[in-house]
Coordinates of C-alpha atoms and ligand atoms in Angstrom, one line a residue:
M34 CA -153.6 114.1 9.5
V35 CA -153.0 113.3 5.5
F36 CA -154.0 115.9 2.8
S37 CA -156.0 114.6 0.3
L38 CA -158.4 115.8 -2.8
A39 CA -161.3 114.1 -0.1
A40 CA -160.3 116.1 2.3
I41 CA -160.8 119.7 0.5
L42 CA -164.1 118.5 -0.7
G43 CA -165.7 117.0 2.4
V44 CA -168.2 115.2 1.6
A45 CA -167.7 115.0 -2.0
L46 CA -169.9 113.3 -4.6
S47 CA -167.5 111.1 -6.9
L48 CA -164.9 113.1 -10.0
A49 CA -165.2 110.2 -11.9
V50 CA -166.0 110.7 -15.4
E51 CA -169.7 109.6 -16.0
A52 CA -168.8 107.6 -19.5
S53 CA -170.9 108.9 -22.2
A54 CA -171.8 106.0 -24.7
K55 CA -169.4 107.3 -27.7
T56 CA -166.2 107.0 -25.6
I57 CA -166.8 103.3 -24.7
R58 CA -164.4 100.7 -26.2
R59 CA -166.2 97.9 -28.1
E60 CA -164.0 94.8 -28.9
T61 CA -165.2 91.7 -31.2
Y62 CA -163.8 88.3 -30.5
P63 CA -163.5 86.4 -33.6
Q64 CA -161.4 84.0 -32.6
G65 CA -163.7 82.8 -29.5
L66 CA -162.2 81.2 -26.3
Q67 CA -159.9 78.4 -26.6
W68 CA -160.6 76.3 -24.3
G69 CA -157.6 74.1 -22.7
P70 CA -156.6 72.4 -19.6
C71 CA -156.5 74.1 -16.3
K72 CA -153.6 74.8 -14.3
L73 CA -155.7 73.9 -10.9
N74 CA -155.3 71.2 -8.6
T75 CA -158.7 69.3 -9.4
T76 CA -159.8 65.7 -10.6
L77 CA -163.0 68.0 -12.0
P78 CA -163.5 68.3 -15.9
V79 CA -162.6 72.2 -16.0
Q80 CA -161.6 73.6 -18.7
C81 CA -159.7 77.0 -19.2
A82 CA -159.0 80.1 -21.2
K83 CA -157.7 83.2 -21.5
L84 CA -159.8 86.5 -22.9
T85 CA -158.0 89.8 -23.5
V86 CA -160.2 92.8 -22.7
P87 CA -159.4 96.7 -22.4
L88 CA -158.1 97.7 -19.1
D89 CA -159.8 100.7 -19.3
Y90 CA -163.2 101.0 -21.3
T91 CA -163.7 105.0 -20.9
N92 CA -160.6 105.6 -22.9
N93 CA -160.0 105.1 -26.4
S94 CA -156.7 106.3 -26.2
D95 CA -155.5 104.1 -23.6
N96 CA -154.3 100.4 -25.2
R97 CA -153.8 98.8 -22.2
T98 CA -155.4 95.4 -22.0
L99 CA -155.8 92.8 -19.2
T100 CA -155.8 89.1 -19.7
L101 CA -159.2 87.4 -17.9
N102 CA -158.9 83.7 -16.8
V103 CA -161.9 82.3 -17.8
I104 CA -162.9 78.8 -16.6
K105 CA -165.7 76.2 -18.2
Y106 CA -167.0 73.4 -15.9
P107 CA -168.9 71.5 -18.8
A108 CA -172.5 70.6 -19.2
Q109 CA -173.1 67.0 -18.2
K110 CA -176.1 66.5 -20.5
E111 CA -177.0 66.8 -23.9
P112 CA -178.2 69.0 -26.0
K113 CA -176.7 71.7 -24.9
R114 CA -178.4 75.0 -23.9
G115 CA -175.7 77.3 -24.1
S116 CA -173.6 78.6 -20.9
I117 CA -174.4 80.2 -17.6
L118 CA -171.9 82.7 -16.1
L119 CA -171.2 82.4 -12.6
N120 CA -170.1 85.1 -9.8
F121 CA -169.3 83.8 -6.2
G122 CA -169.7 87.2 -4.5
G123 CA -167.5 89.1 -2.0
P124 CA -167.4 91.2 -4.0
G125 CA -163.7 90.0 -4.3
Q126 CA -163.7 86.5 -4.5
D127 CA -162.2 84.5 -7.5
G128 CA -163.9 82.7 -10.0
L129 CA -161.3 79.8 -11.1
N130 CA -160.8 78.2 -7.3
S131 CA -164.6 79.0 -6.3
M132 CA -165.8 77.4 -9.3
L133 CA -164.4 74.1 -8.2
A134 CA -165.9 74.5 -4.8
Y135 CA -169.6 75.5 -6.1
A136 CA -170.1 74.2 -9.7
P137 CA -170.6 70.8 -8.1
L138 CA -173.5 72.3 -5.7
Q139 CA -174.9 74.8 -8.6
A140 CA -174.6 72.4 -11.7
P141 CA -177.5 69.9 -10.5
V142 CA -179.6 73.1 -9.8
T143 CA -179.6 74.4 -13.4
G144 CA -180.4 70.9 -14.6
G145 CA -176.7 70.2 -16.3
Y146 CA -177.8 71.3 -19.8
H147 CA -175.5 74.3 -19.5
D148 CA -171.8 74.7 -19.7
L149 CA -171.1 76.7 -16.1
I150 CA -168.5 80.0 -16.9
S151 CA -166.4 81.8 -14.4
W152 CA -163.7 84.1 -14.3
D153 CA -161.2 85.9 -11.9
P154 CA -163.1 89.5 -11.8
R155 CA -160.9 92.2 -11.9
G156 CA -158.8 92.9 -8.9
T157 CA -158.8 89.0 -8.2
G158 CA -157.0 86.0 -9.4
N159 CA -153.6 87.0 -11.2
T160 CA -154.5 91.1 -10.8
L161 CA -155.2 90.5 -7.4
F162 CA -155.7 93.7 -4.9
N163 CA -153.3 93.4 -2.5
C164 CA -152.6 96.4 -0.6
W165 CA -149.6 94.6 1.8
P166 CA -148.0 92.0 -0.2
Q167 CA -145.7 91.5 3.0
D168 CA -147.0 91.6 6.4
P169 CA -144.5 89.4 8.2
T170 CA -146.2 90.4 12.2
G171 CA -149.4 90.6 10.9
Y172 CA -149.8 94.2 11.5
F173 CA -152.0 95.5 8.5
A174 CA -154.1 92.3 8.6
G175 CA -155.2 93.0 12.4
L176 CA -156.3 97.0 10.9
G177 CA -159.9 97.0 11.2
S178 CA -160.7 93.8 13.4
T179 CA -162.1 95.5 16.7
Q180 CA -165.6 95.5 17.3
A181 CA -167.0 99.0 17.4
S182 CA -169.4 97.5 20.2
S183 CA -166.2 96.5 22.4
A184 CA -165.0 99.8 24.0
D185 CA -165.9 103.3 24.0
T186 CA -162.9 104.4 22.0
A187 CA -163.1 101.5 19.3
T188 CA -165.1 103.7 16.7
G189 CA -162.3 106.6 16.5
K190 CA -159.6 103.8 16.3
L191 CA -161.3 102.2 13.5
W192 CA -161.6 105.4 11.7
A193 CA -158.1 106.3 12.2
E194 CA -157.4 102.8 10.7
G195 CA -159.4 103.0 8.4
E196 CA -157.3 105.9 6.8
I197 CA -154.1 104.2 7.2
I198 CA -155.6 101.0 5.1
A199 CA -157.0 103.5 2.6
E200 CA -153.6 105.3 2.4
T201 CA -151.6 102.1 2.3
C202 CA -153.9 100.6 -0.7
Y203 CA -153.3 103.7 -2.7
N204 CA -149.6 104.0 -2.1
Q205 CA -148.8 100.0 -3.2
L206 CA -151.8 100.3 -6.3
K207 CA -151.6 103.7 -7.7
D208 CA -151.6 102.0 -11.3
I209 CA -154.9 99.6 -10.8
G210 CA -156.7 101.2 -8.1
D211 CA -159.3 103.1 -10.6
Y212 CA -159.7 100.2 -13.0
V213 CA -161.5 97.6 -10.6
G214 CA -165.4 97.9 -10.0
M215 CA -168.7 96.6 -11.2
A216 CA -169.2 98.2 -14.2
F217 CA -165.9 97.4 -16.2
T218 CA -166.5 94.0 -14.5
A219 CA -170.0 94.1 -16.4
R220 CA -168.4 95.0 -19.3
D221 CA -165.8 91.7 -19.0
M222 CA -168.7 89.5 -18.8
I223 CA -170.3 90.8 -21.7
A224 CA -166.8 90.3 -23.5
I225 CA -167.2 86.7 -22.3
V226 CA -170.4 86.2 -23.7
D227 CA -169.4 87.9 -27.0
A228 CA -166.2 85.3 -27.0
L229 CA -168.5 82.5 -26.1
G230 CA -170.0 83.0 -29.8
E231 CA -173.6 81.6 -28.5
D232 CA -176.6 83.8 -29.1
G233 CA -175.0 87.0 -27.5
M234 CA -177.3 86.9 -24.8
L235 CA -176.6 86.7 -20.7
R236 CA -177.5 83.7 -18.7
Y237 CA -176.1 84.4 -15.0
W238 CA -176.4 83.2 -11.3
G239 CA -175.0 85.4 -8.9
I240 CA -174.5 85.0 -5.4
S241 CA -174.3 87.3 -2.5
G242 CA -171.8 90.0 -4.1
G243 CA -172.5 88.6 -7.1
T244 CA -176.1 89.9 -7.2
T245 CA -174.6 93.9 -7.0
L246 CA -173.1 92.5 -10.2
G247 CA -176.4 91.1 -11.4
S248 CA -178.1 94.1 -11.0
T249 CA -175.3 96.3 -12.5
V250 CA -174.8 94.3 -15.8
A251 CA -178.8 94.0 -16.4
A252 CA -178.9 97.4 -15.6
M253 CA -176.5 98.4 -17.9
F254 CA -177.6 96.1 -20.8
P255 CA -181.0 95.1 -20.4
D256 CA -181.3 94.2 -23.8
R257 CA -178.6 91.5 -23.2
V258 CA -180.4 90.0 -20.5
D259 CA -181.9 86.1 -21.3
K260 CA -182.2 84.7 -17.8
V261 CA -180.6 86.4 -14.7
V262 CA -181.0 84.8 -11.0
L263 CA -180.2 86.8 -8.3
D264 CA -179.5 84.7 -5.1
G265 CA -178.7 86.4 -1.5
V266 CA -179.4 89.8 -2.9
M267 CA -177.7 92.9 -1.5
N268 CA -179.2 96.6 -1.8
A269 CA -177.5 97.7 -4.7
H270 CA -178.7 101.5 -3.6
Q271 CA -176.8 101.6 -0.8
Y272 CA -173.9 99.4 -2.3
Y273 CA -173.2 102.7 -4.4
N274 CA -174.5 105.9 -2.6
M275 CA -173.8 105.0 1.2
F276 CA -170.9 105.2 3.2
G277 CA -172.5 101.8 4.8
E278 CA -174.8 99.4 4.2
P279 CA -177.1 98.8 7.3
E280 CA -179.7 97.0 5.5
M281 CA -177.0 94.0 5.1
V282 CA -177.6 93.5 9.2
A283 CA -181.6 93.9 8.8
A284 CA -182.2 90.0 9.4
T285 CA -179.1 89.0 11.2
D286 CA -180.7 89.5 14.9
A287 CA -183.9 87.2 13.8
T288 CA -181.2 84.9 12.3
W289 CA -179.3 84.7 15.3
E290 CA -183.0 84.2 17.3
Q291 CA -184.0 81.6 15.1
F292 CA -180.4 79.9 15.9
M293 CA -181.3 79.7 19.7
R294 CA -185.3 78.9 18.6
G295 CA -184.0 76.0 16.5
C296 CA -181.8 74.6 19.5
I297 CA -184.8 75.0 21.8
A298 CA -186.7 72.6 19.6
A299 CA -184.0 69.8 18.8
P300 CA -182.7 69.6 22.2
Q301 CA -181.4 66.2 21.6
N302 CA -178.8 67.9 18.7
C303 CA -178.1 71.1 20.3
A304 CA -175.4 71.2 23.4
L305 CA -177.1 74.4 24.6
A306 CA -180.3 73.0 24.9
R307 CA -178.9 70.9 28.0
N308 CA -179.3 73.6 30.5
H309 CA -181.5 76.3 29.0
H310 CA -185.3 74.9 28.1
T311 CA -186.8 78.4 26.6
F312 CA -185.6 80.6 24.1
Q313 CA -185.9 83.6 27.0
D314 CA -183.7 81.8 29.3
L315 CA -181.1 81.0 26.2
E316 CA -181.0 84.6 25.1
S317 CA -180.7 85.9 28.1
A318 CA -177.7 83.5 28.6
M319 CA -176.3 84.7 25.7
R320 CA -176.5 88.3 26.5
R321 CA -174.5 87.6 29.6
L322 CA -172.3 85.5 27.7
F323 CA -171.2 88.7 25.5
D324 CA -171.1 91.1 28.3
T325 CA -168.7 88.7 29.8
F326 CA -166.6 89.0 26.7
R327 CA -166.5 92.7 26.7
N328 CA -166.1 93.4 30.5
N329 CA -163.9 90.5 31.7
P330 CA -162.7 88.7 28.7
P331 CA -161.0 85.1 29.4
V332 CA -157.6 84.5 28.4
Y333 CA -156.7 81.1 26.7
N334 CA -153.7 79.4 27.0
G335 CA -152.0 82.1 29.4
S336 CA -151.2 84.5 26.0
L337 CA -154.4 85.2 24.1
V338 CA -157.4 87.2 25.3
F339 CA -160.4 86.4 23.7
E340 CA -161.9 90.1 23.1
L341 CA -165.6 90.7 22.6
S342 CA -164.4 90.8 18.8
F343 CA -163.6 87.6 18.6
L344 CA -166.7 85.9 20.0
E345 CA -169.1 88.2 17.8
S346 CA -167.2 87.6 14.6
H347 CA -167.2 83.9 15.5
V348 CA -170.9 84.2 15.8
Y349 CA -171.7 86.3 12.8
N350 CA -169.7 84.0 10.4
A351 CA -171.1 80.9 11.8
L352 CA -175.1 82.2 11.1
Y353 CA -174.0 82.0 7.6
S354 CA -174.0 77.9 7.4
P355 CA -176.8 76.3 9.3
S356 CA -174.8 72.9 8.9
K357 CA -172.5 74.7 11.4
W358 CA -175.2 75.4 13.8
P359 CA -174.8 72.8 16.0
Q360 CA -171.1 73.1 16.2
L361 CA -171.7 76.6 17.0
A362 CA -173.9 75.2 20.0
T363 CA -171.2 73.2 21.5
S364 CA -168.7 76.5 21.0
L365 CA -170.9 78.4 22.9
D366 CA -171.9 75.7 25.4
G367 CA -168.3 75.6 26.1
L368 CA -167.8 79.2 26.7
L369 CA -170.5 79.1 29.1
R370 CA -168.7 76.3 31.3
G371 CA -165.1 78.5 30.6
D372 CA -164.1 75.7 28.1
L373 CA -162.4 77.6 25.4
E374 CA -161.3 74.1 23.6
P375 CA -164.2 73.8 21.2
I376 CA -164.5 77.3 19.8
V377 CA -160.4 77.1 19.3
A378 CA -161.0 73.8 17.5
S379 CA -163.5 75.3 15.3
I380 CA -161.9 78.3 14.5
S381 CA -158.6 76.9 13.4
E382 CA -160.3 74.8 10.9
G383 CA -159.6 76.6 7.2
G384 CA -162.0 77.3 4.9
A385 CA -161.7 75.9 1.1
I386 CA -161.5 78.9 -1.1
P387 CA -158.3 80.9 -0.4
S388 CA -158.7 84.5 1.1
Q389 CA -159.0 87.2 -1.6
A390 CA -156.7 89.7 -0.2
Q391 CA -158.0 93.6 -0.3
A392 CA -160.1 93.0 -3.6
I393 CA -163.4 93.2 -1.5
L394 CA -161.9 97.2 -0.6
G395 CA -160.7 97.6 -4.1
I396 CA -164.0 96.8 -5.6
R397 CA -166.5 98.2 -2.8
C398 CA -164.8 101.2 -1.9
G399 CA -163.9 102.4 -5.2
D400 CA -167.4 101.9 -6.4
K401 CA -169.0 103.7 -3.8
K402 CA -169.6 107.8 -4.5
L403 CA -168.9 109.2 -1.2
R404 CA -166.1 110.1 0.3
T405 CA -164.9 111.8 3.7
D406 CA -162.2 113.1 6.1
K407 CA -164.8 113.7 9.0
L408 CA -165.8 110.6 11.2
A409 CA -169.0 112.7 11.9
D410 CA -170.3 112.7 8.2
L411 CA -170.8 108.9 8.8
G412 CA -173.0 109.5 11.8
A413 CA -176.7 108.9 9.9
D414 CA -175.3 105.9 8.7
L415 CA -173.9 104.3 11.7
N416 CA -177.0 105.3 13.4
Q417 CA -179.4 103.5 11.0
Y418 CA -176.9 100.6 12.0
R419 CA -177.4 100.7 15.3
R420 CA -181.3 100.9 14.7
T421 CA -180.9 98.1 12.6
S422 CA -179.4 95.3 14.7
R423 CA -179.5 94.9 18.2
W424 CA -176.5 92.2 18.6
F425 CA -174.4 93.0 15.2
W426 CA -174.9 96.8 14.6
D427 CA -171.0 97.1 14.3
W428 CA -170.5 94.4 11.6
G429 CA -168.2 95.5 8.8
W430 CA -167.4 98.8 10.1
G431 CA -163.7 98.4 10.3
Y432 CA -163.4 96.0 7.4
Y433 CA -164.9 98.3 4.9
V434 CA -167.3 101.1 5.9
M435 CA -164.1 103.0 7.4
P436 CA -161.4 102.3 5.0
C437 CA -163.8 103.1 1.7
A438 CA -165.2 106.5 3.6
Q439 CA -161.6 107.6 3.0
W440 CA -160.9 105.6 -0.4
K441 CA -158.4 107.2 -2.5
F442 CA -159.5 105.8 -5.7
H443 CA -162.6 106.1 -8.2
A444 CA -163.8 103.6 -10.3
K445 CA -163.6 104.6 -13.6
E446 CA -167.0 104.0 -14.4
R447 CA -169.9 103.7 -12.0
Y448 CA -173.3 102.6 -12.8
N449 CA -175.1 105.8 -12.1
G450 CA -179.2 104.9 -12.7
D451 CA -181.7 103.8 -10.2
F452 CA -182.0 100.2 -11.5
R453 CA -185.8 100.7 -12.6
V454 CA -185.1 99.0 -15.7
K455 CA -187.1 96.6 -17.9
T456 CA -185.2 93.7 -19.1
K457 CA -185.4 92.2 -22.5
N458 CA -186.6 88.9 -20.4
P459 CA -187.6 88.9 -16.6
M460 CA -185.2 88.2 -14.0
L461 CA -185.9 85.7 -10.7
I462 CA -184.8 86.9 -7.6
V463 CA -184.5 85.0 -4.6
G464 CA -183.9 85.9 -1.0
N465 CA -183.8 83.9 2.4
T466 CA -186.1 84.7 5.1
Y467 CA -183.3 84.9 7.6
D468 CA -180.2 85.6 5.9
P469 CA -177.7 86.9 8.4
V470 CA -175.9 89.6 5.5
T471 CA -178.6 89.8 2.6
P472 CA -181.8 89.7 4.0
L473 CA -185.3 89.4 2.3
V474 CA -185.9 93.1 2.3
S475 CA -183.0 94.0 0.1
A476 CA -184.1 91.1 -2.1
R477 CA -187.5 92.7 -2.4
N478 CA -186.0 96.2 -3.2
M479 CA -184.0 95.0 -5.9
S480 CA -187.0 93.3 -7.5
E481 CA -189.2 95.8 -7.3
G482 CA -186.9 97.8 -9.6
F483 CA -186.6 95.3 -12.4
E484 CA -189.4 95.3 -14.0
G485 CA -191.3 91.9 -14.7
S486 CA -188.8 90.3 -12.4
V487 CA -190.6 87.7 -9.4
L488 CA -189.2 87.3 -6.0
L489 CA -189.2 83.7 -4.6
T490 CA -189.1 83.6 -0.6
H491 CA -186.7 80.8 0.4
N492 CA -187.8 80.3 4.1
G493 CA -184.7 79.2 5.0
H494 CA -181.7 79.9 6.9
G495 CA -177.8 81.2 6.4
H496 CA -176.6 83.3 3.8
L497 CA -177.7 81.8 -0.2
T498 CA -179.8 79.2 -0.7
L499 CA -177.5 76.8 -0.9
S500 CA -176.9 77.0 2.6
Q501 CA -180.3 75.0 3.5
P502 CA -181.3 73.5 0.5
S503 CA -185.1 73.0 -0.9
N504 CA -186.0 71.1 -3.6
C505 CA -188.6 73.5 -4.1
T506 CA -186.2 76.5 -4.6
N507 CA -184.0 74.4 -6.7
T508 CA -186.8 73.3 -8.9
A509 CA -187.9 77.0 -9.4
I510 CA -184.8 78.1 -10.5
Q511 CA -184.1 75.2 -12.7
R512 CA -187.7 75.7 -14.5
Y513 CA -186.0 79.1 -15.3
F514 CA -183.4 78.5 -16.8
L515 CA -184.4 75.6 -18.6
E516 CA -188.1 76.5 -19.6
G517 CA -188.0 80.2 -19.0
T518 CA -190.9 80.2 -16.7
L519 CA -191.0 81.9 -13.3
P520 CA -192.9 81.1 -10.0
D521 CA -196.0 82.4 -9.4
P522 CA -195.5 85.6 -7.5
G523 CA -195.3 85.4 -3.8
T524 CA -194.2 82.0 -3.9
V525 CA -192.8 80.7 -0.6
C526 CA -190.4 77.4 -0.6
E527 CA -189.7 75.5 2.5
P528 CA -186.2 73.8 2.8
N529 CA -185.7 70.1 2.8
F530 CA -184.9 69.6 6.4
P531 CA -185.5 71.7 9.6
L532 CA -182.6 73.2 11.8
F533 CA -180.6 71.0 13.8
D534 CA -181.3 68.1 11.9
P535 CA -178.4 65.6 11.7
A536 CA -179.8 64.3 8.2
A537 CA -179.1 67.8 7.3
Ligands
NAG741 C1 -154.0 68.6 -4.9 O1 -154.8 68.2 -4.1 C2 -154.8 66.8 -3.5 C3 -156.5 66.7 -2.4 O2 -157.1 67.7 -2.0 C4 -153.8 67.4 -2.3 O3 -153.6 66.0 -1.4 C5 -152.5 67.4 -2.9 O4 -151.7 67.7 -1.6 C6 -152.7 68.8 -3.6 N1 -151.4 68.7 -4.5 C7 -150.7 70.1 -4.7 C8 -149.9 70.2 -5.6 O5 -151.1 70.6 -4.1
NAG742 C1 -156.3 108.4 -21.8 O1 -155.1 107.5 -22.2 C2 -154.1 108.3 -22.6 C3 -152.9 107.6 -23.2 O2 -152.5 106.5 -22.3 C4 -153.8 109.2 -21.3 O3 -152.6 109.7 -21.6 C5 -154.7 110.1 -20.8 O4 -153.9 110.7 -19.6 C6 -156.1 108.9 -20.3 N1 -157.0 110.0 -20.3 C7 -157.8 109.7 -19.2 C8 -159.0 110.6 -18.8 O5 -157.5 108.9 -18.2
NAG743 C1 -150.3 101.7 -27.7 O1 -150.2 102.9 -28.0 C2 -149.0 103.6 -27.9 C3 -148.6 105.0 -27.7 O2 -150.0 105.5 -28.2 C4 -147.9 102.6 -28.8 O3 -146.9 103.5 -28.9 C5 -148.3 101.5 -29.4 O4 -147.4 100.7 -30.5 C6 -149.4 101.2 -29.2 N1 -149.5 99.5 -28.8 C7 -150.5 98.7 -29.5 C8 -150.1 97.1 -29.1 O5 -151.4 99.4 -30.6
NAG744 C1 -149.9 77.8 24.3 O1 -148.9 78.3 24.3 C2 -147.8 77.6 24.6 C3 -146.6 78.4 24.9 O2 -146.7 79.9 24.6 C4 -147.4 77.4 22.6 O3 -145.9 76.8 22.2 C5 -148.8 76.9 22.1 O4 -148.6 76.7 20.7 C6 -150.1 77.3 22.2 N1 -151.1 76.8 22.0 C7 -151.9 76.9 21.3 C8 -152.8 76.2 20.8 O5 -152.1 78.4 20.8
NAG745 C1 -184.3 100.5 -1.8 O1 -183.5 100.8 -1.1 C2 -182.5 102.3 -1.2 C3 -181.4 102.4 -0.5 O2 -181.9 101.8 1.0 C4 -184.1 103.1 -0.6 O3 -183.6 104.4 -0.8 C5 -185.2 102.9 -1.6 O4 -186.6 103.8 -1.3 C6 -185.7 101.4 -1.7 N1 -186.7 101.1 -2.9 C7 -187.5 100.3 -2.5 C8 -188.5 100.2 -3.4 O5 -187.7 99.6 -1.5
NAG746 C1 -185.6 66.3 -2.7 O1 -184.8 65.7 -3.7 C2 -183.7 64.8 -3.6 C3 -183.4 64.1 -4.9 O2 -184.6 64.1 -5.9 C4 -185.3 63.4 -3.0 O3 -184.3 62.3 -2.8 C5 -185.5 63.8 -1.9 O4 -186.4 63.0 -1.2 C6 -186.2 65.5 -1.6 N1 -186.6 66.0 -0.4 C7 -187.6 66.2 -0.4 C8 -187.7 67.0 1.4 O5 -188.6 66.4 -0.8

């Protein structure tokens, strides 16, 4: 048992100082940003710059600084309309490499008249929050990866592993652990806006975890808001105030069901429809498949046990991207026939954006207010997960719920308000009807706090509007950035292509 301050206090509210306005450091950036080539392997016309910001905005006698790496994807059209900042979520996704992947998708949606700007948020890039720089045996990488639904003993194991993760991160990163988090990153954003030397106003498009950052910066700096788009919205109240964030799985079952219904509706493009002709039939086959993986998992290549955790995370991840649904159907069809090759092949395909070590833990866990040394204190939140999703209720428990509850760092500053704010200009908030991780209900929740904001419903599937694009949604975002006009309240946009359409 590890003796800690949190242990003495039980469920304790953060001891982090609530920074009062007079102690906040303010810098000016008369030299602006000096743009030059990026040290990145790309043919995109990007430029890079560095910006020095305070390491600790809340302590005027601490003169240490942090150098932010900033990237620009220049406007393609004239006359330029200023810059739009982008953040790609996680939280913990880097800005520079992610820009290379996202700018070609996001720039056309904005209309092309704005420079797109991103930066490696503190805890990523050159300040990477890496709790185990060496992990030759993969021991640490394996912690927290069991699904709680896989065995009666799994929740206890995940809790113990969460303690190991929290302790290891603390020992490795004592010097920086309190200086990451959304509030300081929001101040870094305002520093970038100031250094850009434009009108001093924030234009921003945040996706996924970038929406919690967007909610935070808008609530902390409402007078700086020119245009802010939140796309794939997280419930920022749950992010700060609960051990877990059960609302994240509010639409996961519905998205999974849409996968099955979409398959039955397009049998020519879905391998699972060969032997299943109704939704009910396919759903029971999937339930049996999950049960088989729990009770009698297959062995691959004489050495690898395909546990339920494996199947569940594979399906969950694929639900993010409808373009991968035909491939998911092929993998699952293989499994029903005892053929593991299709799923092995699709798992070994790497992603375009490098993994961000434990940045998500550094930022998210430090930002959370609650700590405890008793698993029982998480009971209410864990039950809420169980009530929210029948198929994926245990998502994220090992990855952040368990470590965060036992986290030893506290973000030096947190946004402590209630997100009921009137911003200088109204915000545009967009949610997908079937998003497996940032449901529409969270977008509605945040929209109700930001006075004058409009909620646009993207009647599509997957994570973020980009994953099943809609000209209607893209036009709404573009008109907002170019003309400042918001869609009519209640607007619903349809995606360009139906599910399982080969043209998509
Ligand atoms: C740069 O990217 C190209 C194309 O993706 C790749 O073939 C090449 O190996 C990369 N070079 C380096 C130094 O990473
Ligand atoms: C503020 O910074 C000074 C100088 O580094 C340090 O001695 C002091 O402990 C810091 N105070 C807090 C509250 O972190
Ligand atoms: C930072 O503060 C320390 C101690 O307060 C001082 O010795 C040092 O010169 C300062 N550095 C700068 C760059 O101002
Ligand atoms: C299958 O097992 C063999 C021998 O254990 C190993 O060399 C090979 O890499 C494995 N193949 C895959 C795809 O895991
Ligand atoms: C938003 O979500 C929080 C946390 O779940 C909840 O307490 C609050 O009542 C919700 N607000 C609205 C307006 O739905
Ligand atoms: C969407 O916009 C593109 C480009 O303007 C156009 O080619 C395509 O036909 C549009 N699709 C739909 C469904 O409106």
